[in-house]
Amino acid sequence: MIVVAAGAALIDVVAVRAGRPAAAWRRHLSVELGTRPVDDVWILTGAAAAAAVGLWLIILALTPGLRHWLPLRSPAPGLRASLDRDGAADLLRDAAMQVPGVSRARIRVRRHRVKARADVRFRDLQQVKDDLTAVLYEERDRLVLARPPRIVVRVRQRTD
């Protein structure tokens, strides 16, 4: 409802800027708002409604929500489960540390992408990257996520 009203107002403003006259509903609304006193019941009601909507939007913006949770595939229609992103990162990090040559792994899990960075002490970088990618994809598939994220792997040689 609000999107439709905002879209109609935007279309009318664009039409006015293009040189056409304002729509009748907008002219009528501007006359009504310009002639009514500020202490009118309808003006106060509209202001209270706008303030309540604004307060509600601020509350929604400050609440954490469920963005930190990754939804899991459900075997039954009424069953819902999710996995914490930090928990998923820990599981993926444990799997990455099992790859020979990886001395340190940092995993960052987002909704659409997993970024994996690994330090390699020995072995060829490309071999470690291929093994690490395969292990991370296997572990990601074991997590049974509803929308499996893409995995990006970066490796670097550490000699110190």
Coordinates of C-alpha atoms in Angstrom, one line a residue:
M1 CA 0.0 0.0 0.0
I2 CA 2.7 2.4 1.0
V3 CA 4.8 1.4 -2.0
V4 CA 1.9 2.0 -4.4
A5 CA 1.3 5.5 -2.9
A6 CA 5.0 6.4 -3.0
G7 CA 5.2 5.1 -6.6
A8 CA 2.2 7.2 -7.6
A9 CA 3.6 10.3 -6.0
L10 CA 7.0 9.7 -7.7
I11 CA 5.4 9.3 -11.1
D12 CA 3.4 12.5 -10.6
V13 CA 6.5 14.5 -9.5
V14 CA 8.4 13.2 -12.5
A15 CA 5.5 14.3 -14.8
V16 CA 5.4 17.8 -13.2
R17 CA 9.2 18.1 -13.6
A18 CA 8.7 17.1 -17.3
G19 CA 6.3 20.1 -17.8
R20 CA 2.9 18.5 -17.3
P21 CA 0.4 19.8 -14.7
A22 CA 0.1 18.0 -11.4
A23 CA -2.5 15.3 -11.0
A24 CA -5.9 16.3 -9.6
W25 CA -5.5 14.2 -6.5
R26 CA -2.2 15.9 -5.6
R27 CA -3.6 19.4 -6.2
H28 CA -6.6 18.5 -4.0
L29 CA -4.3 17.1 -1.3
S30 CA -2.1 20.2 -1.3
V31 CA -5.1 22.5 -1.1
E32 CA -6.6 20.5 1.8
L33 CA -3.3 20.4 3.7
G34 CA -2.7 24.1 3.1
T35 CA -6.1 25.2 4.3
R36 CA -6.6 23.0 7.4
P37 CA -5.4 24.3 10.7
V38 CA -2.5 22.5 12.4
D39 CA -4.7 21.4 15.4
D40 CA -7.3 19.7 13.1
V41 CA -8.1 16.1 14.1
W42 CA -7.2 14.6 10.7
I43 CA -3.8 16.4 10.7
L44 CA -3.0 15.3 14.2
T45 CA -4.1 11.7 13.4
G46 CA -1.9 11.6 10.3
A47 CA 1.0 13.0 12.3
A48 CA 0.5 10.4 15.0
A49 CA 0.3 7.6 12.5
A50 CA 3.5 8.8 10.7
A51 CA 5.3 9.1 14.1
A52 CA 4.2 5.5 15.0
V53 CA 5.4 4.1 11.7
G54 CA 8.7 5.9 12.1
L55 CA 9.1 4.6 15.6
W56 CA 8.3 1.1 14.5
L57 CA 10.9 1.3 11.7
I58 CA 13.5 2.5 14.2
I59 CA 12.7 -0.4 16.5
L60 CA 12.9 -2.9 13.6
A61 CA 16.3 -1.4 12.5
L62 CA 17.7 -1.8 16.0
T63 CA 16.6 -5.4 16.6
P64 CA 19.1 -8.1 15.6
G65 CA 16.8 -10.3 13.6
L66 CA 17.8 -13.7 12.2
R67 CA 20.6 -12.6 9.8
H68 CA 23.2 -14.4 11.9
W69 CA 21.5 -17.7 11.4
L70 CA 21.8 -19.9 8.3
P71 CA 18.6 -21.9 7.6
L72 CA 19.0 -25.7 7.1
R73 CA 17.2 -27.9 4.7
S74 CA 14.1 -29.4 6.3
P75 CA 13.1 -33.0 5.8
A76 CA 9.5 -32.2 6.9
P77 CA 7.4 -29.2 5.8
G78 CA 6.7 -27.9 9.3
L79 CA 10.2 -28.4 10.7
R80 CA 12.6 -25.5 10.7
A81 CA 16.2 -25.4 11.9
S82 CA 19.1 -23.1 11.5
L83 CA 22.9 -23.0 12.2
D84 CA 24.8 -20.1 13.7
R85 CA 27.3 -18.6 11.3
D86 CA 30.1 -18.7 13.8
G87 CA 29.3 -22.4 14.4
A88 CA 29.5 -23.1 10.6
A89 CA 32.8 -21.2 10.5
D90 CA 34.2 -23.4 13.3
L91 CA 33.1 -26.6 11.6
L92 CA 34.7 -25.4 8.3
R93 CA 37.8 -24.3 10.1
D94 CA 38.2 -27.7 11.7
A95 CA 37.9 -29.4 8.3
A96 CA 40.4 -27.0 6.8
M97 CA 42.9 -27.7 9.5
Q98 CA 42.8 -31.4 8.5
V99 CA 44.3 -30.6 5.1
P100 CA 48.1 -31.5 5.0
G101 CA 50.2 -28.3 4.7
V102 CA 47.7 -25.9 6.3
S103 CA 49.1 -24.3 9.4
R104 CA 46.5 -21.7 10.0
A105 CA 43.0 -21.2 8.6
R106 CA 40.6 -18.3 8.9
I107 CA 37.0 -18.8 7.8
R108 CA 34.4 -16.1 7.4
V109 CA 30.8 -17.3 6.7
R110 CA 28.3 -14.9 5.1
R111 CA 24.8 -15.6 3.7
H112 CA 26.0 -16.1 0.1
R113 CA 29.8 -16.7 0.4
V114 CA 32.3 -18.4 2.5
K115 CA 35.8 -16.8 2.5
A116 CA 38.6 -19.1 3.5
R117 CA 42.2 -18.0 4.0
A118 CA 44.9 -20.5 4.8
D119 CA 48.6 -20.2 5.5
V120 CA 50.6 -23.0 4.0
R121 CA 53.9 -24.2 5.6
F122 CA 54.8 -26.9 3.2
R123 CA 53.5 -28.5 0.0
D124 CA 52.7 -26.8 -3.3
L125 CA 50.2 -23.9 -3.0
Q126 CA 48.0 -25.1 -5.8
Q127 CA 47.7 -28.7 -4.4
V128 CA 46.8 -27.3 -1.0
K129 CA 44.3 -25.0 -2.5
D130 CA 42.7 -27.8 -4.5
D131 CA 42.6 -30.1 -1.5
L132 CA 41.2 -27.3 0.7
T133 CA 38.5 -26.4 -1.8
A134 CA 37.4 -30.0 -2.0
V135 CA 37.4 -30.5 1.8
L136 CA 35.4 -27.2 2.3
Y137 CA 32.8 -28.1 -0.3
E138 CA 32.4 -31.5 1.2
E139 CA 32.0 -30.1 4.7
R140 CA 29.6 -27.4 3.4
D141 CA 27.5 -30.1 1.8
R142 CA 27.5 -32.0 5.2
L143 CA 26.0 -28.9 6.9
V144 CA 22.8 -29.4 4.8
L145 CA 22.2 -25.6 4.3
A146 CA 19.0 -24.5 2.5
R147 CA 21.0 -22.1 0.3
P148 CA 24.6 -23.4 0.3
P149 CA 27.0 -20.4 0.0
R150 CA 29.8 -20.1 -2.6
I151 CA 33.3 -20.9 -1.3
V152 CA 36.3 -18.6 -2.1
V153 CA 39.7 -20.0 -1.1
R154 CA 42.9 -18.0 -0.8
V155 CA 46.2 -19.6 0.2
R156 CA 49.6 -18.1 0.9
Q157 CA 53.0 -19.5 1.7
R158 CA 54.3 -18.8 5.2
T159 CA 58.0 -19.3 5.9
D160 CA 58.4 -17.6 9.2

